[in-house]
Short mmCIF file of C-alpha atoms in Angstrom, two decimals:
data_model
loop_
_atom_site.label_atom_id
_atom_site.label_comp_id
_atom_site.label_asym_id
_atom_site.label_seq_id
_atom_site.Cartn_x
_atom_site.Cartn_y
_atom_site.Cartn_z
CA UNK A 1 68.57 -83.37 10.16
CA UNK A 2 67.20 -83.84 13.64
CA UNK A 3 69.94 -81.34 15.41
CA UNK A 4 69.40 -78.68 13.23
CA UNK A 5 65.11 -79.32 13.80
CA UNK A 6 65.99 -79.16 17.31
CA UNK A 7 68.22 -76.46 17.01
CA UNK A 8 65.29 -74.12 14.85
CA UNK A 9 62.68 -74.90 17.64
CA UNK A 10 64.74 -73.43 20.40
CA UNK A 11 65.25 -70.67 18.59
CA UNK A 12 61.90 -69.33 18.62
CA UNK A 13 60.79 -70.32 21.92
CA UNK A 14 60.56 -67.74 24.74
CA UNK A 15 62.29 -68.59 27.70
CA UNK A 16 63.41 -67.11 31.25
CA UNK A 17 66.90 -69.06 31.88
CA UNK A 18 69.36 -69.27 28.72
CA UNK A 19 72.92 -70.77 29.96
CA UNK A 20 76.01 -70.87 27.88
CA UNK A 21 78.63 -73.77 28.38
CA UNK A 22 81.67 -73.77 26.43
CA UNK A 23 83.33 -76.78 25.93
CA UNK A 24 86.85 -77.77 24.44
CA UNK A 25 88.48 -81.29 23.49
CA UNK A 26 90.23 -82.86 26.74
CA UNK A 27 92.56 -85.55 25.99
CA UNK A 28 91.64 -87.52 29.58
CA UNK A 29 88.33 -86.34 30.26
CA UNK A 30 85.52 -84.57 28.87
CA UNK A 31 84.02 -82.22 31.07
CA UNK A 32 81.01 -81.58 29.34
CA UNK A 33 78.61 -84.15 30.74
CA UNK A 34 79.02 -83.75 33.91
CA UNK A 35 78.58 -79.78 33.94
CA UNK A 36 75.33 -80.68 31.87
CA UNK A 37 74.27 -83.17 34.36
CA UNK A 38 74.90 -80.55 37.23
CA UNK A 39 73.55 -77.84 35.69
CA UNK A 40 69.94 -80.19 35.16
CA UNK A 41 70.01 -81.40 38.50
CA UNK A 42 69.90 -78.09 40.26
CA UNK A 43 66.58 -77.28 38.13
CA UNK A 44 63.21 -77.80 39.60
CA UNK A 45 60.95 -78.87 36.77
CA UNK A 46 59.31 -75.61 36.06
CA UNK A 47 62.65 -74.27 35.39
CA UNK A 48 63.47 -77.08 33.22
CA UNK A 49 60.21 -76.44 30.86
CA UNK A 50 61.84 -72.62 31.04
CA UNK A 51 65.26 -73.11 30.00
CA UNK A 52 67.70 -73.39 27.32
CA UNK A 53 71.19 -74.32 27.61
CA UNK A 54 73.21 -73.68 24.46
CA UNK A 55 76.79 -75.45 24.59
CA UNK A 56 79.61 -73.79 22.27
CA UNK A 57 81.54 -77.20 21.33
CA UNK A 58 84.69 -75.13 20.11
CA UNK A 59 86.62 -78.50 18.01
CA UNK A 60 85.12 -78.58 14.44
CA UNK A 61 86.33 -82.32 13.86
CA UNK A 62 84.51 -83.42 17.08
CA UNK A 63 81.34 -81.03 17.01
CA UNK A 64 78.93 -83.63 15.37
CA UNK A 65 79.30 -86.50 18.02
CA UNK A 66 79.58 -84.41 20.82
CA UNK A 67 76.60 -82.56 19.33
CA UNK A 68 74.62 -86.17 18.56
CA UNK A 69 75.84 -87.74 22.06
CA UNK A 70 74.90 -85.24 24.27
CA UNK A 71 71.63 -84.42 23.17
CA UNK A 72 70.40 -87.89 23.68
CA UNK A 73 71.70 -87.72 26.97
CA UNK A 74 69.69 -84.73 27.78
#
């Protein structure tokens, strides 16, 4: 599937900036776009092309979506 393509090209790609967000299931409000949307502001484009975030989505049931959603945000 698409995900795990995407997922196999990160992975052997050398970068300088590798961020970890771990995110949990909120029950009024998820968290989770908003640090990704601050965290890609703050990055001048070179740092963009030099980057990988990697988000730890910690609810098995809701993994996919959150997974499918926020990668086509980003």
């Amino acid at each position: 599937n698409q995900f795990v393509s995407q997922l196999l090209m990160f992975s052997v790609c050398a970068v300088s900036i590798v961020m970890g967000v771990p995110s949990v299931k909120r029950e009024v409000h998820s968290y989770l776009t908003d640090t990704l949307s601050s965290l890609m502001s703050e990055l001048s484009p070179a740092e963009k092309d030099d980057c990988v975030i990697v988000v730890l989505i910690a609810e098995v049931s809701v993994s996919v979506s959150v997974c499918k959603t926020t990668s086509a945000m980003f």
